[in-house]
């Protein structure tokens, strides 16, 4: 690889990592401020799951639309447009006072986030093809780092009594220029060559569904757990554990710190102990975190429980993708594309499930629903074992 090409690839990789980080900030700001959004718009607990469920549905639609659009104008162009637009949609959430205004703002946020997620990952897969080695984990670590920053900003805003209009608008004022700047270095044809086209063609290959179904189930269960934490950890601390708003933000902050820390050592743990015990122990740890949250007597215990959840879930989702790639080494992109669909399935189920149980009874009981589902990952962990190496028999020598 020529020095000039290598330099452009490094710049493109850094720009895409910045895009993931900025998205982590925007997403964390939204989900950690759900209690404030409810108060500003008069959104009751009965309607909250409906609004939360609409976001992943629209994100799925946005993802499909962006894939078609990227085929015409390129994923780089799509990402350059939708990332600043996501930040503006976040600002719009903080400006209104009527439910219809919130519905429109969240609808725009959902559609744009789906397009953002798809275009970022298209470019990430393309860069990974050019590098010839796995670099996607670094992009997702950047998202976790952005989540930590967003939760911290939300906590400081709550502590200072900053309104959502100022908090979200101020964040957009910083994030939009940063997104535009990063967009000038996104990878394009000069850096990717035919990598994106090759990845799309690979994703279109026909592979059987049946071997992937256990991994699809694990992906859905993991994202149900993740959606439960993302959408309800802060609300759980404020409504059930009677935490101040600024302290409640630490629940999601602790979760994202644990995710980032766990992912920095997760690959080493898999190399040393194997994927099966890492996934099995992770699922059991996540279930323990939900149980600890359900019985938490005070806010500090709830924060610790959600932090424990982050350590439990951090390695499961990356290992789902890795296991899919091992199942179909010649069609790994197709396997990853199918498994990623269950990201949206998990988010679509997780938020309404916890919200409905919490509204009908108790949010303490609601925490037990994702606990039971993530426990189902334990018996499914055997599907993460690497395929046995083919046995080579020595030919019989005749004298």
CSV table of C-alpha atoms in Angstrom, one decimal, residues 29-43 48 51 90 93-94 99 102 106 164 168:
chain,number,residue,atom,x,y,z
A,29,UNK,CA,-28.3,12.9,25.5
A,30,UNK,CA,-31.7,11.7,24.2
A,31,UNK,CA,-32.1,8.5,26.3
A,32,UNK,CA,-30.7,10.0,29.5
A,33,UNK,CA,-33.2,12.9,29.4
A,34,UNK,CA,-36.4,10.8,29.0
A,35,UNK,CA,-37.8,11.9,32.4
A,36,UNK,CA,-37.3,15.5,31.5
A,37,UNK,CA,-38.9,14.9,28.1
A,38,UNK,CA,-41.9,13.4,29.8
A,39,UNK,CA,-42.3,16.4,32.1
A,40,UNK,CA,-41.9,18.9,29.3
A,41,UNK,CA,-44.4,17.3,27.0
A,42,UNK,CA,-46.8,15.9,29.6
A,43,UNK,CA,-46.1,12.4,28.3
A,48,UNK,CA,-44.1,6.4,26.6
A,51,UNK,CA,-43.2,6.7,21.4
A,90,UNK,CA,-32.2,16.2,18.7
A,93,UNK,CA,-36.9,17.5,20.6
A,94,UNK,CA,-36.0,20.1,23.2
A,99,UNK,CA,-47.2,15.9,22.0
A,102,UNK,CA,-42.5,15.5,20.1
A,106,UNK,CA,-38.8,11.7,17.3
A,164,UNK,CA,-33.9,20.8,27.3
A,168,UNK,CA,-30.1,19.9,23.2
